Amino acid sequence: MEDELRNSGIDVLGAVPWGTHFCQFYKSKQDLIDTLVPYFKAGLETNEFCMWVTSEPLMVAEAREAISGAVRDFDKYLRQGQIEIIPYNEWYLLGGTFDDDRVLAGWISKLEQALDRGYDGLRLTGNTFWLERNHWQAFTEYEAKVNDVIGKYRMMAACTYSLDKCDATAVIDVVQNHQFALVKQEGKWDIIESAIYKQAKQASAESEQDLNRAQAVAHTGSWRLDVHRNQLLWSDETHRIFGVPKGKPMTYETFLASVYPEDRAYVDRSWTAALHGEPYDIEHRIVVGNEVKWVREKAELEFDSKGEIRGGFGTVQDITQRKQVENELKVRDFAFASAASGIAIADLDGIVTYVNLACLSMWDYEQKEEVVGKHAVNFFADKNEFNAALKVVLKEGVWRGEVKARRTDGSTFDVEVLANLVADADGEPFCMMASLLDITERKKLEQLKDEFIGLVSHELRTPLTVIGGCLSTLLSERTRLSPSEVKQLIKDGLLESESLSHLIENLLELSRAQAQQLALYPEPIDIKTLVRDTVSKIKRQAPAHRFVTSIPAELPSINGDPLRIERILYNLLDNAAKYSPPGRQIKVSVNAEPESLVIGVSDRGRGLSSSEQARIFGPFRRLENKRPDKARGAGLGLMVCRRLVEAHGGEIWVESKKGKGSTFFFSLPR
């Protein structure tokens, strides 16, 4: 096979044997056409299977057009599958990654298919314009493998490299991995060997000088590490930053010795993580003589085809001055920026010059630039109210009050403002500073508490009034009452006392939860018995409703506080009775899930809207005037249920549709 010569189609090459692996350095699209079109024309005409892997600047359509104009009956070759012209990403970057073993195995597979189909061998080319730095090392190793094995096969390979994308080091890598290189000189293609190394070295020296100047201006050095040799190469600027004279042998250990002692463990951990694929972009301190500097380091690591680390290239930037400025700004701004309340500064005309993060958050802005430079009046609902407060600050030096503020979406909220006039060292006012506190929730909570107190007072007085009336009647009218009337009065008083006791227990449970003193006393519980007993109790309070249960025959025992679980169920049943018309069915269901028991209480009431479902478990929430009897509850039951369920490690939720009733579920872990 070695003696069999094939027409290369390229005049300067002539006939070459199978196993030829050469490269071409090109400057333009026409350079590629000048060599590759005759190269493949010769292959097609001598019964070879041809593979043309394209990339910029000569893409698939352009390559096909160029060769079709030079090869007679080219469409015939294309139809019979003697030539394939495909883009690089369908060959080199399948799945978005480059795998040298896969690509090399692919060429051999293509050759085997070609031989099976009666072709003499495989003629191929691949344009490397797509190569980026992160692929370069793996591709270099791939080229070396191709160079080592291609002589064993009936293959001919031409690899094309753009001179615009190859630095001196890349040119040397390419030449080393090919038998020879084609370069156009004075308009003619020539085979270049040792001469190109001289040109590359000269270009590399000039490039290095320019790089050193650029690094000095940017205070950014570079380095390269050979892991296997533990050899660290620094640029001139890197030596200057670290204060290490040029010529001193450098290793990873000598670099680590320059790191500030308290930062060494962090740097070493970061580098170790980088060796396992983590990004390496860190800031740390170094010691240069008696001076401590800050540097930022970034690196890109290089791995071989087996995923083994080969080395890395990185940059180091002196950021000492930047850190000093940052620290000064941090000290100055810390008090403002970290304040829980909003802080804003405006000039004497009312133009905002500074706002802290809390202030931005209150007004729902993301960037300070959206606020700074605008008049403060734009951020308040009542301009007259704001202007009046501004006049007071400018005249008296201070103003405190509550105003309505306006967010970006037009919504308003209550804010408490303390504004002061700030004077310079000469006593002349130069700006205004305001501390702002969003009191919307506080005002809502105060309103809720006021309403709650009124409701609880009503809920407490109602059963007391009934109990007092029953007792008073028994005392004053005892001799004139029939036994059935006496019994009914005692029954009414007992029911109201149970209702009062239930309300008081809910208040106590809420108080314990708010004080974080809610203690559970768990024990094994028979849920079936607990449900039956609770339903029996609620029947006395709601005799007009029909209660049914759906409980499996076999249920696992669970641990829980029986009194608290009974209270959860009682509250849900009590709510269902209150908000369902008389005579409607109320159902209790129990289902065993793999990790919990789920208990549900279903009613046939009016159902809940989406907004009601979202807020029903909140503090002091209630559905005003939605009960059939128009009575109003205290809004405690569901909130207490939520606290008790969560204390058991469970969840509580509601499923409801308007007009079709509601089902409240809660889960208890098994």
XYZ file of C-alpha atoms in Angstrom:
670
model
C 0.000 0.000 0.000
C 2.864 2.351 0.792
C 4.121 2.148 -2.815
C 0.730 2.967 -4.359
C 0.706 6.605 -5.404
C -2.442 8.643 -5.786
C -2.889 11.839 -7.734
C -3.298 14.616 -5.134
C -4.716 17.014 -7.729
C -2.496 19.757 -6.300
C 0.334 20.685 -8.653
C 2.932 21.389 -5.985
C 2.284 17.966 -4.397
C 1.792 15.750 -7.390
C 1.324 12.073 -6.586
C 1.386 11.012 -2.942
C 0.963 7.627 -1.251
C -1.947 6.479 0.859
C -1.461 7.582 4.459
C -0.475 11.137 3.486
C -1.496 13.628 6.192
C -0.756 17.247 5.360
C -2.078 20.677 6.251
C -2.786 23.888 4.431
C -2.597 27.372 5.922
C -4.975 29.683 4.106
C -5.844 33.359 4.203
C -9.020 33.471 2.117
C -11.932 31.471 0.804
C -10.272 31.429 -2.622
C -7.191 29.776 -1.115
C -9.391 26.856 -0.054
C -11.080 26.622 -3.435
C -7.703 26.688 -5.265
C -6.490 23.563 -3.449
C -9.527 21.583 -2.317
C -11.479 21.616 -5.585
C -8.675 19.977 -7.624
C -7.881 17.772 -4.628
C -11.392 16.277 -4.598
C -11.715 16.335 -8.409
C -8.727 13.981 -8.596
C -10.231 11.751 -5.889
C -13.601 11.429 -7.632
C -11.976 10.636 -10.967
C -9.798 7.892 -9.434
C -12.638 6.031 -7.660
C -12.065 7.354 -4.142
C -14.748 8.092 -1.569
C -14.521 11.777 -0.608
C -15.473 13.502 2.657
C -15.436 17.316 2.762
C -16.114 18.746 6.263
C -16.643 22.476 5.835
C -16.537 25.530 8.060
C -16.233 29.242 7.584
C -15.283 30.870 5.271
C -16.264 28.152 2.769
C -19.602 26.647 3.752
C -21.464 23.643 2.297
C -23.393 25.450 -0.427
C -20.315 27.414 -1.578
C -18.128 24.316 -1.603
C -20.709 22.396 -3.653
C -21.023 25.268 -6.123
C -17.245 25.560 -6.493
C -16.631 21.870 -7.206
C -19.703 21.393 -9.390
C -18.269 23.971 -11.786
C -14.987 22.099 -12.021
C -16.102 18.457 -12.103
C -18.053 17.151 -15.053
C -21.240 15.301 -14.057
C -20.679 16.268 -10.414
C -24.352 15.654 -9.615
C -23.860 12.021 -10.593
C -21.094 11.603 -8.032
C -23.303 13.317 -5.462
C -26.337 11.136 -6.190
C -24.402 7.889 -6.026
C -22.914 8.939 -2.673
C -19.241 9.064 -3.704
C -18.821 12.445 -2.034
C -20.295 13.952 1.132
C -20.068 17.678 1.908
C -21.184 18.379 5.472
C -20.765 21.193 8.030
C -18.252 20.782 10.848
C -20.895 20.594 13.611
C -22.349 17.441 12.077
C -18.996 15.709 12.282
C -16.642 17.237 14.854
C -19.159 18.583 17.390
C -21.908 16.001 17.639
C -23.836 16.717 20.823
C -21.976 20.017 21.162
C -18.662 18.441 22.228
C -15.482 17.310 20.480
C -14.448 13.701 21.115
C -11.174 12.815 19.356
C -11.685 9.062 19.695
C -15.186 9.311 18.216
C -14.016 11.418 15.258
C -11.049 9.156 14.482
C -13.238 6.061 14.746
C -15.696 7.817 12.422
C -13.051 8.221 9.690
C -12.103 4.540 9.945
C -15.764 3.561 9.782
C -16.237 5.733 6.669
C -13.213 4.035 5.079
C -14.587 0.566 5.802
C -17.924 1.516 4.249
C -16.149 2.950 1.200
C -14.087 -0.199 0.691
C -17.226 -2.360 1.061
C -18.830 -0.288 -1.712
C -15.875 -0.842 -4.041
C -14.040 2.460 -3.702
C -10.240 2.464 -3.606
C -9.967 4.438 -0.367
C -10.950 7.583 1.518
C -9.903 11.122 0.665
C -10.896 13.674 3.308
C -10.477 17.214 4.472
C -11.594 19.149 7.522
C -11.577 22.915 7.992
C -10.660 23.944 11.549
C -11.988 27.518 11.450
C -14.572 26.532 14.117
C -11.904 25.645 16.679
C -12.018 27.669 19.910
C -9.421 27.691 22.694
C -11.331 25.170 24.782
C -11.182 22.662 21.900
C -7.609 23.344 20.753
C -5.731 20.961 23.029
C -8.088 18.055 22.339
C -7.896 18.713 18.578
C -4.092 18.859 18.695
C -4.061 15.470 20.377
C -6.488 14.199 17.754
C -4.223 15.417 14.932
C -1.292 13.647 16.558
C -3.305 10.417 16.659
C -4.286 10.828 13.005
C -0.630 11.345 12.104
C 0.309 8.180 13.997
C -2.322 5.857 12.520
C -3.184 7.189 9.073
C -0.238 5.394 7.481
C -1.964 2.093 8.235
C -5.038 2.908 6.146
C -6.019 3.744 2.575
C -6.641 7.334 3.541
C -5.442 10.752 2.490
C -6.149 13.705 4.781
C -5.795 17.444 4.234
C -6.410 19.671 7.262
C -6.961 23.364 6.596
C -6.110 26.082 9.124
C -6.858 29.790 8.911
C -3.708 31.856 9.420
C -5.897 34.559 10.969
C -6.849 32.185 13.802
C -3.414 30.605 14.374
C -0.837 32.221 16.590
C 2.802 31.145 16.490
C 2.311 28.366 19.021
C -0.645 27.007 17.079
C 1.335 26.994 13.831
C 4.093 24.956 15.479
C 1.535 22.524 16.941
C -0.033 22.075 13.516
C 3.235 21.552 11.632
C 4.452 19.032 14.213
C 1.340 16.917 13.690
C 1.462 16.845 9.861
C 3.932 15.488 7.330
C 4.209 18.847 5.610
C 2.366 22.126 5.216
C 1.143 24.110 2.230
C 1.542 27.884 2.376
C 1.041 30.428 -0.389
C 4.152 32.543 -0.970
C 4.243 35.308 -3.564
C 1.017 34.002 -5.070
C 2.261 30.426 -5.389
C 1.628 27.385 -3.200
C 4.750 25.886 -1.714
C 5.736 23.203 0.769
C 7.212 24.824 3.849
C 9.074 23.038 6.589
C 11.825 24.646 8.729
C 11.325 28.144 7.300
C 7.881 28.429 8.850
C 9.330 27.786 12.305
C 11.617 30.812 11.929
C 8.685 32.948 10.849
C 6.580 31.662 13.725
C 9.287 32.405 16.285
C 9.739 35.930 14.951
C 5.978 36.534 14.996
C 5.794 35.059 18.478
C 8.518 37.399 19.764
C 6.752 40.453 18.330
C 3.446 39.281 19.689
C 4.974 38.707 23.107
C 6.352 42.259 23.192
C 2.929 43.678 22.340
C 1.305 41.408 24.933
C 3.705 42.547 27.654
C 2.945 46.210 26.889
C -0.804 45.569 26.970
C -0.584 43.655 30.247
C 1.429 46.449 31.895
C -1.188 49.028 30.889
C -4.068 46.856 32.163
C -2.229 45.670 35.306
C -3.164 42.176 34.199
C -0.630 39.389 33.879
C -0.934 35.871 32.498
C 0.401 32.461 33.404
C 0.521 28.912 32.103
C 0.823 25.786 34.230
C 2.045 22.362 33.130
C 0.551 20.059 35.759
C 2.622 17.010 34.872
C 5.911 18.907 35.063
C 4.643 21.205 37.825
C 6.065 24.061 35.780
C 4.559 27.531 36.098
C 5.348 30.159 33.463
C 4.606 33.806 34.282
C 4.417 36.835 32.029
C 6.488 39.919 32.865
C 3.468 41.662 34.396
C 2.681 38.660 36.592
C 6.251 38.763 37.936
C 5.826 42.488 38.653
C 2.475 42.008 40.431
C 3.885 39.287 42.700
C 7.235 41.018 43.146
C 9.097 37.892 41.994
C 12.189 38.451 39.819
C 12.182 36.944 36.325
C 14.195 33.787 35.992
C 13.212 32.337 39.354
C 11.845 28.798 38.861
C 8.131 28.837 39.578
C 5.868 26.008 40.727
C 2.385 25.833 42.166
C 3.932 25.611 45.637
C 6.016 28.774 45.169
C 2.899 30.596 43.961
C 0.935 29.412 47.002
C 3.721 30.680 49.268
C 3.076 34.206 47.924
C -0.601 34.047 48.922
C -1.643 35.801 52.120
C -1.564 33.117 54.884
C -5.243 33.444 55.789
C -6.242 33.043 52.115
C -4.076 30.037 51.244
C -6.604 27.381 52.226
C -9.310 29.142 50.185
C -7.066 29.461 47.114
C -5.933 25.841 47.390
C -9.554 24.614 47.720
C -10.591 26.687 44.717
C -7.755 25.324 42.600
C -8.504 21.742 43.660
C -12.161 22.282 42.714
C -11.055 23.706 39.351
C -9.069 20.535 38.675
C -12.412 18.711 38.944
C -14.201 21.021 36.527
C -15.375 23.912 38.730
C -14.897 27.508 37.429
C -11.761 29.255 38.690
C -12.488 32.956 39.156
C -11.410 34.149 42.591
C -10.155 37.196 44.454
C -7.545 36.899 47.197
C -4.639 38.656 48.859
C -0.919 38.205 48.212
C 2.152 39.354 50.152
C 4.705 41.426 48.218
C 7.552 42.351 50.546
C 5.878 44.193 53.408
C 2.806 45.052 51.320
C -0.484 43.202 51.011
C -2.127 43.320 47.585
C -5.437 42.100 46.210
C -5.553 40.125 42.957
C -8.258 38.556 40.830
C -7.405 35.282 39.110
C -9.234 33.503 36.317
C -8.220 30.302 34.584
C -9.190 27.897 31.826
C -7.965 24.365 32.404
C -6.913 21.984 29.656
C -7.789 18.287 29.675
C -6.804 15.460 27.369
C -9.276 13.221 25.583
C -9.502 10.966 28.650
C -10.476 13.854 30.877
C -7.073 13.986 32.586
C -5.757 17.426 33.517
C -2.851 18.617 31.367
C -2.462 22.193 32.492
C -4.073 25.551 32.471
C -3.891 29.108 31.248
C -4.932 32.032 33.385
C -4.804 35.723 34.116
C -4.048 37.664 37.283
C -5.149 41.265 37.765
C -3.945 43.672 40.430
C -7.170 44.980 42.000
C -5.632 46.536 45.116
C -6.731 50.063 44.255
C -10.225 48.896 43.409
C -10.496 47.070 46.735
C -9.395 50.167 48.644
C -12.091 52.246 46.944
C -14.674 49.511 47.552
C -13.812 49.324 51.239
C -14.119 53.071 51.646
C -17.501 53.011 49.949
C -18.617 50.061 52.047
C -17.717 51.857 55.266
C -19.518 54.994 54.133
C -22.600 53.241 52.826
C -22.908 50.380 55.293
C -25.181 52.158 57.740
C -27.481 53.375 54.964
C -27.490 50.272 52.793
C -28.058 47.812 55.638
C -30.793 49.801 57.329
C -34.106 47.985 57.601
C -35.951 51.258 56.997
C -35.749 53.155 53.751
C -33.292 56.044 53.561
C -33.435 58.707 50.864
C -31.429 61.883 50.278
C -32.586 64.804 48.149
C -31.143 68.207 47.345
C -32.843 71.391 48.506
C -35.009 71.419 45.379
C -36.382 67.967 46.185
C -34.371 66.046 43.543
C -33.461 62.551 44.802
C -29.691 61.940 44.954
C -29.544 58.661 46.910
C -31.791 55.785 48.010
C -30.877 52.590 49.840
C -32.042 49.078 48.972
C -34.841 49.086 51.533
C -36.240 52.220 49.927
C -36.087 50.681 46.434
C -37.822 47.570 47.723
C -40.629 49.596 49.310
C -41.334 51.431 46.057
C -40.820 48.268 43.971
C -37.922 49.590 41.909
C -34.989 47.414 40.838
C -32.324 49.999 40.015
C -31.338 53.201 41.804
C -31.157 54.896 38.414
C -34.946 54.630 38.197
C -35.267 56.932 41.219
C -32.130 59.076 41.431
C -32.425 62.324 39.480
C -36.205 62.559 39.772
C -38.207 64.869 42.010
C -39.348 63.168 45.205
C -42.926 64.359 44.706
C -43.287 61.749 41.927
C -43.189 58.959 44.514
C -46.092 60.116 46.678
C -49.834 59.923 46.096
C -50.851 63.416 47.275
C -48.607 66.113 45.799
C -50.155 68.854 47.928
C -49.520 66.837 51.081
C -45.906 66.252 50.038
C -45.237 69.887 49.114
C -46.628 71.024 52.470
C -44.272 68.637 54.297
C -41.343 69.836 52.143
C -41.982 73.432 53.126
C -41.957 72.470 56.811
C -38.595 70.687 56.450
C -37.004 73.667 54.670
C -38.419 76.121 57.200
C -38.173 74.244 60.512
C -35.496 71.653 59.701
C -37.598 68.606 60.554
C -40.935 66.961 59.712
C -42.520 63.739 60.941
C -45.773 62.250 59.735
C -47.607 59.548 57.803
C -48.315 59.881 54.079
C -49.474 57.772 51.148
C -46.703 56.677 48.755
C -47.149 55.448 45.169
C -45.369 52.402 43.692
C -44.342 51.822 40.080
C -47.620 50.049 39.292
C -49.706 52.905 40.692
C -50.661 51.132 43.921
C -50.344 53.084 47.158
C -49.075 52.209 50.617
C -48.744 53.936 53.977
C -45.318 55.214 54.922
C -44.037 56.878 58.078
C -41.547 59.658 57.311
C -38.949 61.410 59.450
C -37.283 64.117 57.339
C -34.386 66.351 58.431
C -32.496 69.228 56.909
C -28.738 68.465 56.748
C -26.220 71.297 57.113
C -22.539 71.422 56.153
C -19.623 72.336 58.429
C -20.483 76.022 58.063
C -24.068 75.459 59.142
C -25.475 75.976 55.674
C -28.169 73.468 54.638
C -27.191 71.493 51.532
C -29.534 68.495 51.415
C -32.475 66.714 53.044
C -32.409 63.201 54.473
C -35.495 61.112 55.187
C -36.023 57.857 57.017
C -39.035 55.985 55.627
C -40.904 53.017 57.067
C -43.634 51.066 55.276
C -46.440 50.848 57.852
C -49.083 49.343 55.559
C -49.060 45.942 57.229
C -48.901 47.507 60.661
C -51.983 49.581 59.948
C -53.773 46.575 58.481
C -52.857 44.502 61.501
C -54.030 47.221 63.854
C -57.317 47.367 61.985
C -57.645 43.587 62.054
C -56.894 43.484 65.759
C -59.468 46.172 66.451
C -62.041 44.222 64.465
C -60.930 41.007 66.100
C -61.323 42.411 69.594
C -64.805 43.574 68.703
C -65.710 40.190 67.253
C -64.281 38.218 70.162
C -66.075 40.478 72.584
C -69.311 39.743 70.748
C -68.581 36.010 70.553
C -67.838 35.945 74.298
C -70.878 38.000 75.308
C -73.381 35.996 73.247
C -72.987 32.644 75.064
C -72.623 34.428 78.415
C -75.904 36.244 77.792
C -77.663 32.977 76.966
C -76.136 31.200 79.992
C -77.071 34.087 82.265
C -80.608 34.179 80.851
C -81.077 30.446 81.367
C -79.854 30.577 84.957
C -81.898 33.666 85.738
C -85.051 32.047 84.358
C -84.444 28.866 86.326
C -84.051 30.839 89.537
C -86.982 33.204 89.081
C -89.488 30.976 87.249
C -88.558 27.580 88.606
C -91.940 26.841 90.219
C -93.876 27.705 87.075
C -91.709 25.789 84.588
C -92.519 22.329 83.374
C -89.850 19.605 83.604
C -89.313 19.745 79.828
C -88.822 23.542 79.960
C -86.316 23.190 82.787
C -84.484 20.529 80.832
C -84.389 22.712 77.712
C -83.018 25.694 79.659
C -80.280 23.523 81.171
C -79.524 22.073 77.730
C -79.302 25.554 76.158
C -77.003 26.762 78.894
C -74.797 23.678 78.535
C -74.497 24.093 74.774
C -73.556 27.741 75.124
C -71.006 26.901 77.815
C -69.455 24.342 75.426
C -69.379 26.995 72.687
C -67.745 29.439 75.096
C -65.231 26.826 76.184
C -64.403 26.074 72.561
C -63.773 29.750 71.839
C -61.587 30.171 74.910
C -59.552 27.069 74.002
C -58.957 28.468 70.522
C -57.787 31.741 72.028
C -55.445 29.883 74.356
C -54.034 27.746 71.528
C -53.426 30.844 69.434
C -51.763 32.565 72.376
C -49.459 29.569 72.953
C -48.517 29.445 69.283
C -47.815 33.179 69.133
C -45.617 32.873 72.240
C -43.883 29.787 70.730
C -44.950 27.759 73.747
C -47.168 25.275 71.961
C -46.177 21.883 73.411
C -47.561 18.634 72.012
C -48.160 15.453 74.026
C -48.126 12.691 71.423
C -49.416 9.193 71.954
C -50.824 6.416 69.726
C -54.229 7.464 68.387
C -57.122 5.449 67.023
C -58.339 7.896 64.368
C -61.604 6.041 63.826
C -62.597 6.462 67.494
C -61.430 10.074 67.563
C -63.542 10.938 64.507
C -66.632 9.228 65.938
C -66.320 11.032 69.289
C -65.738 14.430 67.686
C -68.712 14.050 65.354
C -70.877 13.145 68.360
C -69.833 16.350 70.110
C -70.497 18.576 67.134
C -73.957 17.054 66.626
C -75.071 18.638 69.882
C -74.044 22.056 68.551
C -75.516 21.505 65.071
C -78.530 19.171 65.338
C -79.996 20.449 62.060
C -77.184 18.963 59.931
C -76.598 15.408 58.738
C -73.129 14.052 59.533
C -71.672 11.050 57.698
C -68.262 9.394 57.794
C -66.173 7.467 55.255
C -63.420 5.583 57.050
C -61.610 2.433 55.845
C -61.998 -0.648 58.017
C -58.259 -0.905 58.530
C -56.258 2.179 59.417
C -52.726 2.416 60.789
C -52.259 3.908 64.222
C -50.451 7.218 64.313
C -48.747 9.253 66.999
C -50.153 12.655 67.816
C -51.638 14.864 70.478
C -55.242 13.549 70.661
C -56.678 16.729 72.208
C -55.107 18.928 69.517
C -56.163 16.650 66.649
C -59.705 16.601 68.064
C -59.607 20.420 68.183
C -58.532 20.553 64.508
C -61.377 18.285 63.474
C -63.903 20.047 65.760
C -62.986 23.463 64.293
C -63.400 22.194 60.727
C -66.739 20.562 61.546
C -67.901 23.693 63.393
C -67.032 25.816 60.329
C -68.802 23.400 58.002
C -71.928 23.575 60.170
C -71.835 27.376 60.368
C -71.447 27.908 56.625
C -73.819 25.187 55.373
C -77.595 25.628 55.127
C -79.566 23.553 57.680
C -80.236 19.970 56.663
C -77.236 19.729 54.364
C -74.818 16.808 54.644
C -71.384 17.201 56.235
C -68.953 14.399 55.524
C -65.743 13.307 57.300
C -63.372 11.114 55.267
C -60.090 9.433 56.209
C -57.575 8.081 53.655
C -54.296 6.312 54.303
C -51.453 7.641 52.149
C -47.975 6.017 52.037
C -46.524 8.542 54.488
C -49.550 10.117 56.145
C -53.222 9.962 57.016
C -55.378 12.551 55.236
C -58.590 13.644 56.935
C -61.167 15.678 55.023
C -64.279 17.594 56.080
C -66.712 18.323 53.222
C -69.726 20.587 53.269
C -72.442 21.476 50.778
C -72.208 25.216 51.283
C -71.730 27.998 48.747
C -68.027 27.244 48.147
C -65.051 29.591 48.179
C -63.613 31.823 45.486
C -59.903 31.629 44.591
C -59.160 34.816 46.521
C -60.977 33.496 49.602
C -59.050 30.212 49.431
C -55.761 32.130 49.289
C -56.424 34.066 52.507
C -58.705 31.806 54.535
C -55.934 30.426 56.777
C -54.497 33.863 57.601
C -54.774 35.666 60.950
C -58.280 36.851 61.898
C -59.664 35.836 58.489
C -63.374 35.170 58.199
C -66.089 35.205 55.585
C -68.218 38.132 56.658
C -71.990 37.695 56.331
C -71.597 34.453 54.401
C -73.159 32.226 57.021
C -76.761 31.285 56.389
C -77.737 32.810 59.759
C -75.691 35.987 59.015
C -73.742 35.497 62.251
C -70.063 36.377 62.284
C -67.334 34.176 63.721
C -64.145 35.314 65.394
C -61.914 34.185 62.531
C -59.860 31.943 64.823
C -60.762 28.378 63.902
C -58.845 27.874 60.668
C -55.800 29.785 61.887
C -55.671 27.565 64.984
C -56.094 24.499 62.750
C -53.142 25.552 60.629
C -50.893 26.110 63.647
C -51.815 22.761 65.207
C -51.456 20.802 61.946
C -48.054 22.340 61.236
C -46.979 21.610 64.812
C -47.640 17.927 64.012
C -45.547 18.187 60.837
C -48.553 18.007 58.544
C -50.249 20.246 55.987
C -53.711 21.780 55.683
C -55.457 22.929 52.518
C -58.839 23.511 50.955
C -60.448 22.428 47.694
C -63.572 24.304 46.702
C -65.742 25.398 43.821
C -68.305 28.177 43.906
C -71.749 26.751 44.470
C -70.493 23.199 45.075
C -69.216 23.309 48.608
C -65.753 23.008 50.114
C -63.522 20.267 51.489
C -60.872 21.072 54.068
C -58.069 18.491 54.231
C -55.260 18.045 56.730
C -52.513 15.436 56.801
C -50.859 13.759 59.782
C -47.489 11.997 59.266
C -47.519 8.244 59.923
